[in-house]
mmCIF file of C-alpha atoms in Angstrom:
data_model
loop_
_atom_site.group_PDB
_atom_site.id
_atom_site.type_symbol
_atom_site.label_atom_id
_atom_site.label_comp_id
_atom_site.label_asym_id
_atom_site.label_seq_id
_atom_site.Cartn_x
_atom_site.Cartn_y
_atom_site.Cartn_z
ATOM 1 C CA MET A 19 0.077 0.108 -0.034
ATOM 2 C CA ALA A 20 1.004 3.629 -1.025
ATOM 3 C CA GLU A 21 2.735 5.302 2.048
ATOM 4 C CA LYS A 22 0.590 8.939 2.621
ATOM 5 C CA LYS A 23 2.723 12.137 3.196
ATOM 6 C CA LYS A 24 2.662 14.236 5.660
ATOM 7 C CA GLY A 25 -1.703 16.250 5.141
ATOM 8 C CA GLY A 26 -0.991 15.495 1.177
ATOM 9 C CA ARG A 27 -2.470 12.658 -1.074
ATOM 10 C CA PRO A 28 -0.576 8.846 -1.069
ATOM 11 C CA HIS A 29 2.387 8.966 -3.571
ATOM 12 C CA LYS A 30 2.989 6.935 -6.428
ATOM 13 C CA TYR A 31 6.720 5.420 -5.836
ATOM 14 C CA GLU A 32 5.582 1.809 -4.834
ATOM 15 C CA SER A 33 3.647 1.615 -8.364
ATOM 16 C CA GLU A 34 4.886 3.725 -10.759
ATOM 17 C CA VAL A 35 8.661 4.231 -9.761
ATOM 18 C CA GLN A 36 9.760 0.964 -7.571
ATOM 19 C CA PRO A 37 9.171 -1.014 -9.970
ATOM 20 C CA ARG A 38 11.139 0.407 -13.079
ATOM 21 C CA LEU A 39 14.742 1.467 -10.566
ATOM 22 C CA GLU A 40 16.367 -1.033 -12.900
ATOM 23 C CA GLU A 41 15.719 1.356 -16.074
ATOM 24 C CA VAL A 42 16.207 4.419 -13.702
ATOM 25 C CA ARG A 43 19.546 2.067 -13.275
ATOM 26 C CA GLN A 44 20.440 2.902 -15.964
ATOM 27 C CA TRP A 45 19.649 6.220 -16.934
ATOM 28 C CA ALA A 46 21.447 7.082 -14.495
ATOM 29 C CA LYS A 47 24.348 4.807 -15.865
ATOM 30 C CA ALA A 48 24.195 6.594 -19.424
ATOM 31 C CA GLY A 49 24.448 10.026 -17.435
ATOM 32 C CA ALA A 50 20.886 11.056 -17.595
ATOM 33 C CA THR A 51 20.263 14.211 -15.112
ATOM 34 C CA ASN A 52 18.581 14.008 -11.894
ATOM 35 C CA ARG A 53 15.281 15.834 -14.146
ATOM 36 C CA GLU A 54 15.890 13.262 -17.484
ATOM 37 C CA ILE A 55 15.987 10.757 -14.729
ATOM 38 C CA ALA A 56 12.691 12.902 -13.591
ATOM 39 C CA ALA A 57 10.700 13.240 -16.812
ATOM 40 C CA ALA A 58 11.210 10.161 -17.910
ATOM 41 C CA LEU A 59 9.163 8.627 -14.986
ATOM 42 C CA GLY A 60 6.141 11.196 -15.494
ATOM 43 C CA ILE A 61 7.478 13.163 -11.847
ATOM 44 C CA THR A 62 7.946 17.076 -10.947
ATOM 45 C CA ASP A 63 11.871 17.707 -10.573
ATOM 46 C CA SER A 64 10.477 18.318 -6.135
ATOM 47 C CA THR A 65 9.359 14.395 -6.560
ATOM 48 C CA PHE A 66 12.265 12.651 -7.844
ATOM 49 C CA TYR A 67 14.299 14.883 -4.809
ATOM 50 C CA ASP A 68 11.169 13.887 -2.534
ATOM 51 C CA TYR A 69 12.105 10.506 -3.673
ATOM 52 C CA GLN A 70 15.774 10.324 -3.297
ATOM 53 C CA ASN A 71 15.380 12.134 0.680
ATOM 54 C CA THR A 72 12.465 9.414 1.304
ATOM 55 C CA PHE A 73 13.832 6.264 -0.500
ATOM 56 C CA SER A 74 17.163 4.450 0.475
ATOM 57 C CA GLU A 75 16.487 2.049 -2.213
ATOM 58 C CA PHE A 76 16.515 4.647 -5.067
ATOM 59 C CA SER A 77 18.697 6.777 -4.008
ATOM 60 C CA ASP A 78 21.284 4.654 -3.485
ATOM 61 C CA THR A 79 20.015 3.504 -7.319
ATOM 62 C CA ILE A 80 21.213 6.059 -8.673
ATOM 63 C CA ARG A 81 24.304 6.210 -7.294
ATOM 64 C CA ASN A 82 24.568 3.088 -8.103
ATOM 65 C CA GLY A 83 23.866 3.603 -11.584
ATOM 66 C CA ARG A 84 26.321 6.930 -11.782
ATOM 67 C CA MET A 85 29.349 4.965 -10.656
ATOM 68 C CA ALA A 86 28.943 1.883 -13.675
ATOM 69 C CA GLY A 87 28.467 5.013 -16.072
ATOM 70 C CA ALA A 88 32.453 5.807 -14.736
ATOM 71 C CA ALA A 89 33.758 3.202 -13.889
ATOM 72 C CA GLU A 90 33.066 2.041 -17.568
ATOM 73 C CA VAL A 91 34.833 5.597 -18.918
ATOM 74 C CA LYS A 92 37.947 4.789 -16.578
ATOM 75 C CA THR A 93 38.575 1.297 -18.008
ATOM 76 C CA ALA A 94 38.263 3.561 -21.591
ATOM 77 C CA LEU A 95 40.168 5.953 -20.737
ATOM 78 C CA LEU A 96 42.982 3.903 -19.349
ATOM 79 C CA LYS A 97 42.315 1.662 -22.148
ATOM 80 C CA LEU A 98 43.350 5.042 -24.903
ATOM 81 C CA ALA A 99 45.739 5.687 -23.084
ATOM 82 C CA VAL A 100 48.032 2.828 -22.594
ATOM 83 C CA GLY A 101 47.413 2.047 -25.991
ATOM 84 C CA PHE A 102 45.404 -1.550 -27.065
ATOM 85 C CA GLU A 103 45.101 -4.139 -29.810
ATOM 86 C CA ALA A 104 41.592 -3.813 -32.510
ATOM 87 C CA THR A 105 40.213 -6.662 -34.180
ATOM 88 C CA ASP A 106 38.161 -5.639 -37.523
ATOM 89 C CA THR A 107 36.971 -8.193 -39.923
ATOM 90 C CA GLU A 108 36.709 -7.694 -43.671
ATOM 91 C CA THR A 109 34.985 -9.649 -45.946
ATOM 92 C CA LYS A 110 34.375 -9.410 -49.654
ATOM 93 C CA ALA A 111 31.186 -10.661 -50.923
ATOM 94 C CA GLU A 112 30.612 -11.648 -54.741
ATOM 95 C CA PRO A 113 27.289 -11.205 -56.513
ATOM 96 C CA GLY A 114 25.782 -14.926 -57.081
ATOM 97 C CA GLU A 115 23.405 -16.196 -59.911
ATOM 98 C CA ASP A 116 20.577 -14.891 -58.330
ATOM 99 C CA GLY A 117 22.046 -11.761 -58.796
ATOM 100 C CA LYS A 118 22.418 -11.361 -54.672
ATOM 101 C CA MET A 119 25.666 -10.137 -52.723
ATOM 102 C CA HIS A 120 27.189 -13.632 -50.581
ATOM 103 C CA PRO A 121 30.432 -13.674 -48.673
ATOM 104 C CA VAL A 122 33.391 -15.956 -50.886
ATOM 105 C CA SER A 123 35.917 -15.187 -48.350
ATOM 106 C CA THR A 124 36.478 -13.130 -44.199
ATOM 107 C CA LYS A 125 40.002 -11.834 -43.153
ATOM 108 C CA ILE A 126 39.972 -11.041 -39.705
ATOM 109 C CA LEU A 127 43.013 -7.860 -39.158
ATOM 110 C CA LYS A 128 44.592 -7.546 -35.952
ATOM 111 C CA ARG A 129 46.209 -3.792 -35.982
ATOM 112 C CA GLN A 130 47.549 -2.061 -32.305
ATOM 113 C CA VAL A 131 45.724 1.326 -31.007
ATOM 114 C CA PRO A 132 48.704 4.398 -30.374
ATOM 115 C CA PRO A 133 48.759 5.325 -26.599
ATOM 116 C CA ASP A 134 46.244 8.880 -26.875
ATOM 117 C CA ILE A 135 47.788 12.228 -25.571
ATOM 118 C CA LYS A 136 45.002 13.075 -24.427
ATOM 119 C CA ALA A 137 44.246 10.188 -22.521
ATOM 120 C CA ILE A 138 47.533 10.862 -20.898
ATOM 121 C CA GLU A 139 46.419 13.334 -19.447
ATOM 122 C CA ALA A 140 43.350 13.360 -18.232
ATOM 123 C CA TYR A 141 44.261 10.671 -16.957
ATOM 124 C CA LEU A 142 46.759 11.493 -15.129
ATOM 125 C CA ARG A 143 44.986 14.171 -13.945
ATOM 126 C CA ASN A 144 42.167 12.653 -13.121
ATOM 127 C CA ALA A 145 43.686 9.171 -11.054
ATOM 128 C CA ALA A 146 47.421 10.245 -9.166
ATOM 129 C CA ASP A 147 47.625 13.510 -7.255
ATOM 130 C CA GLU A 148 51.054 14.523 -8.298
ATOM 131 C CA TRP A 149 49.797 15.042 -11.236
ATOM 132 C CA SER A 150 47.351 16.685 -10.854
ATOM 133 C CA ASP A 151 46.639 21.140 -11.856
ATOM 134 C CA THR A 152 45.212 21.710 -8.151
ATOM 135 C CA ASP A 153 47.524 21.712 -6.614
ATOM 136 C CA SER A 154 50.136 23.874 -8.983
ATOM 137 C CA ALA A 155 46.777 26.143 -9.386
ATOM 138 C CA ALA A 156 46.378 26.687 -5.841
ATOM 139 C CA ARG A 157 50.842 27.438 -5.310
ATOM 140 C CA ALA A 158 50.183 30.047 -8.351
ATOM 141 C CA VAL A 159 47.828 31.819 -6.752
ATOM 142 C CA LYS A 160 49.219 32.148 -3.430
ATOM 143 C CA GLU A 161 52.178 33.194 -6.270
ATOM 144 C CA ALA A 162 49.810 36.416 -6.601
ATOM 145 C CA GLU A 163 48.681 37.251 -3.567
ATOM 146 C CA ALA A 164 52.263 37.535 -2.774
ATOM 147 C CA GLU A 165 53.085 39.371 -5.188
ATOM 148 C CA LEU A 166 50.419 42.034 -5.650
ATOM 149 C CA LYS A 167 51.444 42.562 -1.139
ATOM 150 C CA ARG A 168 54.907 43.368 -1.782
ATOM 151 C CA MET A 169 53.232 45.888 -4.755
ATOM 152 C CA MET A 170 51.064 46.825 -2.508
ATOM 153 C CA ALA A 171 53.819 47.935 0.513
ATOM 154 C CA SER A 172 56.068 49.235 -2.336
ATOM 155 C CA MET A 173 52.755 51.530 -3.264
ATOM 156 C CA GLN A 174 52.389 52.686 0.343
ATOM 157 C CA GLY A 175 55.575 54.547 0.238
ATOM 158 C CA PHE A 176 54.946 56.636 -2.771
ATOM 159 C CA ARG A 177 51.678 58.713 -0.573
#
């Protein structure tokens, strides 16, 4: 039975959302926004957030879907960063007596895909603290602040 909200009509979580949790997980994994998921479920944004706050299985489903999507992207990024071997299939076909094309031979081709420099940079920037831009950016801000203070101090002597 649907639980009744304070001062309102019963919500439709159990009957309309809970049976679709696997779909919700797939949408979150694919990168759908909260607004897009709410629209697909036919609920308002405020109802979506209410369900997230009220039903832990709903919020867990969304979080787990997003984590699974991020893991797939990280795996693909690492694959691009280190390079990989790709397998392609080439099929030759010739017209038959019936006028339709029929395969006559299939060749499996292997090729090496070299590491991608942009993928290497992105992976290191996000996966390794010593490669993170955060430290250098913070250091640059502190250096700029120190220089500004020195300039202001030297300008006070000109008044």
